[in-house]
């Protein structure tokens, strides 16, 4: 086995794991009933799935400028996704009048 075949196998496994995580999180989004639970499943699945896919692509490209770009995209996504999820959760908590019936929410 040469090194390019090993890199291809590692990259394929990482990308397939990322796709599998994103498919599972899609089922979680449709299965869960409450909006905050759906949003949590989507945010966690996106972050982990994108990380695995980008790591697989970085293995394919090796140490290069393209890998640095992919790493930058991953870091930006990892900062932006939790912030967006938090803002959407706060919006849901502040606008839903029956939220106390659905779950326990501490008052600020």
mmCIF file of N, CA and C in Angstrom:
data_model
loop_
_atom_site.group_PDB
_atom_site.id
_atom_site.type_symbol
_atom_site.label_atom_id
_atom_site.label_comp_id
_atom_site.label_asym_id
_atom_site.label_seq_id
_atom_site.Cartn_x
_atom_site.Cartn_y
_atom_site.Cartn_z
ATOM 1 N N UNK A 1 0.853 -1.189 0.000
ATOM 2 C CA UNK A 1 0.000 0.000 0.000
ATOM 3 C C UNK A 1 0.887 1.237 0.000
ATOM 4 N N UNK A 2 0.627 2.096 -0.924
ATOM 5 C CA UNK A 2 1.405 3.331 -0.942
ATOM 6 C C UNK A 2 0.689 4.416 -0.142
ATOM 7 N N UNK A 3 1.386 5.523 0.050
ATOM 8 C CA UNK A 3 0.881 6.579 0.936
ATOM 9 C C UNK A 3 -0.371 7.258 0.382
ATOM 10 N N UNK A 4 -0.492 7.362 -0.939
ATOM 11 C CA UNK A 4 -1.671 8.027 -1.505
ATOM 12 C C UNK A 4 -2.933 7.198 -1.283
ATOM 13 N N UNK A 5 -2.811 5.880 -1.323
ATOM 14 C CA UNK A 5 -3.968 5.027 -1.058
ATOM 15 C C UNK A 5 -4.393 5.129 0.404
ATOM 16 N N UNK A 6 -3.436 5.177 1.301
ATOM 17 C CA UNK A 6 -3.751 5.322 2.729
ATOM 18 C C UNK A 6 -4.434 6.659 2.988
ATOM 19 N N UNK A 7 -3.920 7.739 2.380
ATOM 20 C CA UNK A 7 -4.559 9.052 2.537
ATOM 21 C C UNK A 7 -5.974 9.042 1.980
ATOM 22 N N UNK A 8 -6.171 8.379 0.836
ATOM 23 C CA UNK A 8 -7.504 8.297 0.246
ATOM 24 C C UNK A 8 -8.462 7.552 1.161
ATOM 25 N N UNK A 9 -8.026 6.455 1.744
ATOM 26 C CA UNK A 9 -8.889 5.667 2.632
ATOM 27 C C UNK A 9 -9.250 6.471 3.879
ATOM 28 N N UNK A 10 -8.270 7.140 4.473
ATOM 29 C CA UNK A 10 -8.539 7.960 5.663
ATOM 30 C C UNK A 10 -9.507 9.089 5.324
ATOM 31 N N UNK A 11 -9.282 9.750 4.195
ATOM 32 C CA UNK A 11 -10.163 10.848 3.786
ATOM 33 C C UNK A 11 -11.571 10.342 3.507
ATOM 34 N N UNK A 12 -11.688 9.203 2.837
ATOM 35 C CA UNK A 12 -13.007 8.655 2.531
ATOM 36 C C UNK A 12 -13.758 8.290 3.801
ATOM 37 N N UNK A 13 -13.063 7.713 4.772
ATOM 38 C CA UNK A 13 -13.707 7.352 6.042
ATOM 39 C C UNK A 13 -14.178 8.610 6.770
ATOM 40 N N UNK A 14 -13.342 9.646 6.828
ATOM 41 C CA UNK A 14 -13.735 10.887 7.505
ATOM 42 C C UNK A 14 -14.935 11.541 6.823
ATOM 43 N N UNK A 15 -14.924 11.587 5.502
ATOM 44 C CA UNK A 15 -16.036 12.205 4.773
ATOM 45 C C UNK A 15 -17.312 11.391 4.948
ATOM 46 N N UNK A 16 -17.212 10.076 4.915
ATOM 47 C CA UNK A 16 -18.400 9.241 5.107
ATOM 48 C C UNK A 16 -18.957 9.379 6.526
ATOM 49 N N UNK A 17 -18.092 9.481 7.518
ATOM 50 C CA UNK A 17 -18.553 9.704 8.892
ATOM 51 C C UNK A 17 -19.274 11.046 8.984
ATOM 52 N N UNK A 18 -18.730 12.079 8.350
ATOM 53 C CA UNK A 18 -19.374 13.390 8.350
ATOM 54 C C UNK A 18 -20.741 13.360 7.696
ATOM 55 N N UNK A 19 -20.848 12.672 6.568
ATOM 56 C CA UNK A 19 -22.141 12.557 5.887
ATOM 57 C C UNK A 19 -23.123 11.773 6.748
ATOM 58 N N UNK A 20 -22.664 10.697 7.376
ATOM 59 C CA UNK A 20 -23.529 9.896 8.245
ATOM 60 C C UNK A 20 -24.038 10.720 9.427
ATOM 61 N N UNK A 21 -23.173 11.513 10.029
ATOM 62 C CA UNK A 21 -23.586 12.370 11.146
ATOM 63 C C UNK A 21 -24.644 13.363 10.688
ATOM 64 N N UNK A 22 -24.466 13.935 9.506
ATOM 65 C CA UNK A 22 -25.438 14.917 9.023
ATOM 66 C C UNK A 22 -26.772 14.265 8.663
ATOM 67 N N UNK A 23 -26.751 13.039 8.163
ATOM 68 C CA UNK A 23 -28.001 12.325 7.877
ATOM 69 C C UNK A 23 -28.723 11.995 9.181
ATOM 70 N N UNK A 24 -27.989 11.542 10.191
ATOM 71 C CA UNK A 24 -28.595 11.227 11.489
ATOM 72 C C UNK A 24 -29.185 12.477 12.125
ATOM 73 N N UNK A 25 -28.484 13.614 12.031
ATOM 74 C CA UNK A 25 -29.030 14.840 12.615
ATOM 75 C C UNK A 25 -30.272 15.302 11.864
ATOM 76 N N UNK A 26 -30.368 14.992 10.578
ATOM 77 C CA UNK A 26 -31.576 15.337 9.825
ATOM 78 C C UNK A 26 -32.769 14.550 10.349
ATOM 79 N N UNK A 27 -32.575 13.260 10.627
ATOM 80 C CA UNK A 27 -33.657 12.472 11.221
ATOM 81 C C UNK A 27 -34.021 13.011 12.602
ATOM 82 N N UNK A 28 -33.033 13.441 13.368
ATOM 83 C CA UNK A 28 -33.301 14.027 14.678
ATOM 84 C C UNK A 28 -34.113 15.301 14.584
ATOM 85 N N UNK A 29 -33.824 16.111 13.577
ATOM 86 C CA UNK A 29 -34.574 17.357 13.399
ATOM 87 C C UNK A 29 -36.037 17.053 13.094
ATOM 88 N N UNK A 30 -36.304 16.041 12.275
ATOM 89 C CA UNK A 30 -37.689 15.717 11.941
ATOM 90 C C UNK A 30 -38.386 14.931 13.044
ATOM 91 N N UNK A 31 -37.647 14.191 13.847
ATOM 92 C CA UNK A 31 -38.245 13.351 14.885
ATOM 93 C C UNK A 31 -38.624 14.142 16.134
ATOM 94 N N UNK A 32 -37.793 15.099 16.529
ATOM 95 C CA UNK A 32 -38.042 15.841 17.763
ATOM 96 C C UNK A 32 -39.210 16.806 17.583
ATOM 97 N N UNK A 33 -39.961 17.014 18.661
ATOM 98 C CA UNK A 33 -41.174 17.822 18.581
ATOM 99 C C UNK A 33 -40.959 19.281 18.939
ATOM 100 N N UNK A 34 -40.109 19.536 19.884
ATOM 101 C CA UNK A 34 -39.947 20.886 20.410
ATOM 102 C C UNK A 34 -38.877 21.640 19.619
ATOM 103 N N UNK A 35 -39.097 22.928 19.389
ATOM 104 C CA UNK A 35 -38.216 23.728 18.529
ATOM 105 C C UNK A 35 -36.788 23.809 19.060
ATOM 106 N N UNK A 36 -36.616 23.959 20.372
ATOM 107 C CA UNK A 36 -35.265 24.053 20.921
ATOM 108 C C UNK A 36 -34.513 22.727 20.799
ATOM 109 N N UNK A 37 -35.220 21.613 20.930
ATOM 110 C CA UNK A 37 -34.574 20.310 20.742
ATOM 111 C C UNK A 37 -34.150 20.119 19.293
ATOM 112 N N UNK A 38 -35.011 20.529 18.363
ATOM 113 C CA UNK A 38 -34.665 20.431 16.944
ATOM 114 C C UNK A 38 -33.456 21.280 16.611
ATOM 115 N N UNK A 39 -33.433 22.483 17.168
ATOM 116 C CA UNK A 39 -32.323 23.384 16.892
ATOM 117 C C UNK A 39 -31.020 22.834 17.473
ATOM 118 N N UNK A 40 -31.083 22.228 18.643
ATOM 119 C CA UNK A 40 -29.889 21.641 19.251
ATOM 120 C C UNK A 40 -29.360 20.487 18.393
ATOM 121 N N UNK A 41 -30.259 19.637 17.921
ATOM 122 C CA UNK A 41 -29.832 18.521 17.070
ATOM 123 C C UNK A 41 -29.194 19.031 15.785
ATOM 124 N N UNK A 42 -29.778 20.060 15.203
ATOM 125 C CA UNK A 42 -29.231 20.606 13.958
ATOM 126 C C UNK A 42 -27.875 21.265 14.178
ATOM 127 N N UNK A 43 -27.734 22.008 15.253
ATOM 128 C CA UNK A 43 -26.475 22.723 15.501
ATOM 129 C C UNK A 43 -25.342 21.760 15.815
ATOM 130 N N UNK A 44 -25.596 20.772 16.642
ATOM 131 C CA UNK A 44 -24.540 19.822 16.995
ATOM 132 C C UNK A 44 -24.155 18.958 15.799
ATOM 133 N N UNK A 45 -25.152 18.513 15.047
ATOM 134 C CA UNK A 45 -24.858 17.691 13.876
ATOM 135 C C UNK A 45 -24.112 18.450 12.801
ATOM 136 N N UNK A 46 -24.488 19.699 12.579
ATOM 137 C CA UNK A 46 -23.787 20.514 11.583
ATOM 138 C C UNK A 46 -22.336 20.727 11.967
ATOM 139 N N UNK A 47 -22.104 21.078 13.212
ATOM 140 C CA UNK A 47 -20.727 21.360 13.638
ATOM 141 C C UNK A 47 -19.839 20.126 13.513
ATOM 142 N N UNK A 48 -20.312 18.992 13.997
ATOM 143 C CA UNK A 48 -19.501 17.778 13.949
ATOM 144 C C UNK A 48 -19.390 17.234 12.527
ATOM 145 N N UNK A 49 -20.488 17.271 11.776
ATOM 146 C CA UNK A 49 -20.459 16.771 10.403
ATOM 147 C C UNK A 49 -19.548 17.588 9.506
ATOM 148 N N UNK A 50 -19.635 18.910 9.603
ATOM 149 C CA UNK A 50 -18.760 19.774 8.800
ATOM 150 C C UNK A 50 -17.302 19.561 9.193
ATOM 151 N N UNK A 51 -17.040 19.393 10.489
ATOM 152 C CA UNK A 51 -15.660 19.173 10.916
ATOM 153 C C UNK A 51 -15.087 17.902 10.287
ATOM 154 N N UNK A 52 -15.844 16.825 10.296
ATOM 155 C CA UNK A 52 -15.344 15.571 9.737
ATOM 156 C C UNK A 52 -15.140 15.679 8.228
ATOM 157 N N UNK A 53 -16.062 16.323 7.533
ATOM 158 C CA UNK A 53 -15.931 16.471 6.082
ATOM 159 C C UNK A 53 -14.731 17.340 5.732
ATOM 160 N N UNK A 54 -14.565 18.447 6.437
ATOM 161 C CA UNK A 54 -13.432 19.333 6.161
ATOM 162 C C UNK A 54 -12.114 18.648 6.513
ATOM 163 N N UNK A 55 -12.074 17.883 7.598
ATOM 164 C CA UNK A 55 -10.853 17.138 7.926
ATOM 165 C C UNK A 55 -10.525 16.115 6.838
ATOM 166 N N UNK A 56 -11.546 15.472 6.296
ATOM 167 C CA UNK A 56 -11.319 14.543 5.190
ATOM 168 C C UNK A 56 -10.759 15.241 3.967
ATOM 169 N N UNK A 57 -11.274 16.425 3.665
ATOM 170 C CA UNK A 57 -10.746 17.175 2.523
ATOM 171 C C UNK A 57 -9.332 17.658 2.791
ATOM 172 N N UNK A 58 -9.031 18.001 4.047
ATOM 173 C CA UNK A 58 -7.670 18.419 4.378
ATOM 174 C C UNK A 58 -6.686 17.255 4.229
ATOM 175 N N UNK A 59 -7.125 16.043 4.538
ATOM 176 C CA UNK A 59 -6.264 14.877 4.334
ATOM 177 C C UNK A 59 -6.000 14.678 2.842
ATOM 178 N N UNK A 60 -7.013 14.902 2.015
ATOM 179 C CA UNK A 60 -6.832 14.767 0.569
ATOM 180 C C UNK A 60 -5.819 15.780 0.051
ATOM 181 N N UNK A 61 -5.953 17.042 0.466
ATOM 182 C CA UNK A 61 -5.070 18.094 -0.041
ATOM 183 C C UNK A 61 -3.681 18.057 0.583
ATOM 184 N N UNK A 62 -3.527 17.441 1.734
ATOM 185 C CA UNK A 62 -2.227 17.424 2.399
ATOM 186 C C UNK A 62 -1.905 18.789 2.983
ATOM 187 N N UNK A 63 -0.632 19.016 3.260
ATOM 188 C CA UNK A 63 -0.212 20.308 3.807
ATOM 189 C C UNK A 63 -0.042 21.270 2.641
ATOM 190 N N UNK A 64 -1.032 22.162 2.488
ATOM 191 C CA UNK A 64 -1.001 23.114 1.377
ATOM 192 C C UNK A 64 -1.808 24.347 1.761
ATOM 193 N N UNK A 65 -1.825 25.304 0.844
ATOM 194 C CA UNK A 65 -2.591 26.520 1.068
ATOM 195 C C UNK A 65 -4.093 26.223 1.081
ATOM 196 N N UNK A 66 -4.520 25.245 0.297
ATOM 197 C CA UNK A 66 -5.935 24.858 0.280
ATOM 198 C C UNK A 66 -6.365 24.315 1.642
ATOM 199 N N UNK A 67 -5.492 23.575 2.302
ATOM 200 C CA UNK A 67 -5.812 23.068 3.642
ATOM 201 C C UNK A 67 -5.936 24.202 4.646
ATOM 202 N N UNK A 68 -5.111 25.222 4.492
ATOM 203 C CA UNK A 68 -5.207 26.389 5.365
ATOM 204 C C UNK A 68 -6.535 27.113 5.155
ATOM 205 N N UNK A 69 -6.971 27.212 3.914
ATOM 206 C CA UNK A 69 -8.278 27.820 3.628
ATOM 207 C C UNK A 69 -9.406 26.999 4.248
ATOM 208 N N UNK A 70 -9.318 25.680 4.111
ATOM 209 C CA UNK A 70 -10.338 24.812 4.704
ATOM 210 C C UNK A 70 -10.365 24.934 6.221
ATOM 211 N N UNK A 71 -9.202 25.031 6.827
ATOM 212 C CA UNK A 71 -9.127 25.216 8.274
ATOM 213 C C UNK A 71 -9.743 26.548 8.686
ATOM 214 N N UNK A 72 -9.519 27.586 7.896
ATOM 215 C CA UNK A 72 -10.120 28.893 8.174
ATOM 216 C C UNK A 72 -11.640 28.825 8.083
ATOM 217 N N UNK A 73 -12.146 28.144 7.065
ATOM 218 C CA UNK A 73 -13.598 27.979 6.928
ATOM 219 C C UNK A 73 -14.157 27.224 8.127
ATOM 220 N N UNK A 74 -13.456 26.192 8.560
ATOM 221 C CA UNK A 74 -13.904 25.412 9.714
ATOM 222 C C UNK A 74 -13.938 26.255 10.983
ATOM 223 N N UNK A 75 -12.916 27.058 11.209
ATOM 224 C CA UNK A 75 -12.865 27.904 12.408
ATOM 225 C C UNK A 75 -13.986 28.943 12.378
ATOM 226 N N UNK A 76 -14.204 29.567 11.230
ATOM 227 C CA UNK A 76 -15.285 30.557 11.117
ATOM 228 C C UNK A 76 -16.632 29.887 11.363
ATOM 229 N N UNK A 77 -16.836 28.713 10.795
ATOM 230 C CA UNK A 77 -18.095 28.004 11.001
ATOM 231 C C UNK A 77 -18.278 27.626 12.462
ATOM 232 N N UNK A 78 -17.195 27.207 13.118
ATOM 233 C CA UNK A 78 -17.295 26.814 14.515
ATOM 234 C C UNK A 78 -17.555 27.998 15.433
ATOM 235 N N UNK A 79 -17.187 29.201 15.027
ATOM 236 C CA UNK A 79 -17.532 30.383 15.819
ATOM 237 C C UNK A 79 -18.937 30.881 15.486
ATOM 238 N N UNK A 80 -19.334 30.821 14.237
ATOM 239 C CA UNK A 80 -20.613 31.385 13.814
ATOM 240 C C UNK A 80 -21.799 30.500 14.184
ATOM 241 N N UNK A 81 -21.663 29.208 14.059
ATOM 242 C CA UNK A 81 -22.788 28.309 14.291
ATOM 243 C C UNK A 81 -23.315 28.353 15.727
ATOM 244 N N UNK A 82 -22.478 28.275 16.766
ATOM 245 C CA UNK A 82 -23.023 28.367 18.127
ATOM 246 C C UNK A 82 -23.648 29.727 18.439
ATOM 247 N N UNK A 83 -23.077 30.785 17.890
ATOM 248 C CA UNK A 83 -23.644 32.121 18.128
ATOM 249 C C UNK A 83 -25.029 32.220 17.501
ATOM 250 N N UNK A 84 -25.170 31.747 16.273
ATOM 251 C CA UNK A 84 -26.479 31.781 15.614
ATOM 252 C C UNK A 84 -27.492 30.911 16.351
ATOM 253 N N UNK A 85 -27.069 29.739 16.788
ATOM 254 C CA UNK A 85 -27.974 28.855 17.527
ATOM 255 C C UNK A 85 -28.416 29.489 18.839
ATOM 256 N N UNK A 86 -27.494 30.146 19.528
ATOM 257 C CA UNK A 86 -27.832 30.806 20.785
ATOM 258 C C UNK A 86 -28.828 31.943 20.553
ATOM 259 N N UNK A 87 -28.607 32.734 19.512
ATOM 260 C CA UNK A 87 -29.528 33.837 19.227
ATOM 261 C C UNK A 87 -30.914 33.321 18.849
ATOM 262 N N UNK A 88 -30.975 32.255 18.078
ATOM 263 C CA UNK A 88 -32.273 31.681 17.730
ATOM 264 C C UNK A 88 -32.976 31.101 18.955
ATOM 265 N N UNK A 89 -32.219 30.492 19.862
ATOM 266 C CA UNK A 89 -32.814 29.950 21.087
ATOM 267 C C UNK A 89 -33.356 31.070 21.966
ATOM 268 N N UNK A 90 -32.610 32.155 22.092
ATOM 269 C CA UNK A 90 -33.107 33.292 22.882
ATOM 270 C C UNK A 90 -34.363 33.888 22.259
ATOM 271 N N UNK A 91 -34.408 33.941 20.928
ATOM 272 C CA UNK A 91 -35.594 34.447 20.247
ATOM 273 C C UNK A 91 -36.793 33.548 20.513
ATOM 274 N N UNK A 92 -36.595 32.248 20.468
ATOM 275 C CA UNK A 92 -37.680 31.305 20.744
ATOM 276 C C UNK A 92 -38.170 31.446 22.182
ATOM 277 N N UNK A 93 -37.256 31.579 23.120
ATOM 278 C CA UNK A 93 -37.638 31.708 24.526
ATOM 279 C C UNK A 93 -38.380 33.014 24.764
ATOM 280 N N UNK A 94 -37.955 34.088 24.131
ATOM 281 C CA UNK A 94 -38.584 35.389 24.383
ATOM 282 C C UNK A 94 -39.910 35.566 23.652
ATOM 283 N N UNK A 95 -40.137 34.857 22.553
ATOM 284 C CA UNK A 95 -41.376 35.061 21.800
ATOM 285 C C UNK A 95 -42.439 33.998 22.055
ATOM 286 N N UNK A 96 -42.063 32.831 22.543
ATOM 287 C CA UNK A 96 -43.025 31.764 22.780
ATOM 288 C C UNK A 96 -43.677 31.974 24.140
ATOM 289 N N UNK A 97 -44.985 32.223 24.145
ATOM 290 C CA UNK A 97 -45.695 32.508 25.391
ATOM 291 C C UNK A 97 -45.995 31.243 26.194
ATOM 292 N N UNK A 98 -46.067 30.097 25.552
ATOM 293 C CA UNK A 98 -46.355 28.847 26.253
ATOM 294 C C UNK A 98 -45.088 28.046 26.533
ATOM 295 N N UNK A 99 -43.956 28.692 26.632
ATOM 296 C CA UNK A 99 -42.700 27.948 26.804
ATOM 297 C C UNK A 99 -42.626 27.270 28.167
ATOM 298 N N UNK A 100 -43.252 27.855 29.187
ATOM 299 C CA UNK A 100 -43.233 27.227 30.504
ATOM 300 C C UNK A 100 -44.018 25.922 30.508
ATOM 301 N N UNK A 101 -45.000 25.783 29.618
ATOM 302 C CA UNK A 101 -45.750 24.532 29.522
ATOM 303 C C UNK A 101 -44.914 23.426 28.880
ATOM 304 N N UNK A 102 -44.000 23.814 27.998
ATOM 305 C CA UNK A 102 -43.222 22.830 27.248
ATOM 306 C C UNK A 102 -41.925 22.437 27.944
ATOM 307 N N UNK A 103 -41.287 23.378 28.637
ATOM 308 C CA UNK A 103 -40.023 23.070 29.313
ATOM 309 C C UNK A 103 -39.783 24.088 30.420
ATOM 310 N N UNK A 104 -38.805 23.793 31.268
ATOM 311 C CA UNK A 104 -38.462 24.684 32.374
ATOM 312 C C UNK A 104 -37.440 25.707 31.891
ATOM 313 N N UNK A 105 -37.799 26.984 31.989
ATOM 314 C CA UNK A 105 -36.920 28.061 31.529
ATOM 315 C C UNK A 105 -36.641 28.982 32.704
ATOM 316 N N UNK A 106 -35.366 29.165 33.070
ATOM 317 C CA UNK A 106 -35.058 30.086 34.175
ATOM 318 C C UNK A 106 -35.268 31.533 33.748
ATOM 319 N N UNK A 107 -35.748 32.333 34.664
ATOM 320 C CA UNK A 107 -35.948 33.761 34.390
ATOM 321 C C UNK A 107 -34.628 34.496 34.528
ATOM 322 N N UNK A 108 -34.404 35.473 33.671
ATOM 323 C CA UNK A 108 -33.159 36.262 33.727
ATOM 324 C C UNK A 108 -33.329 37.470 34.601
#
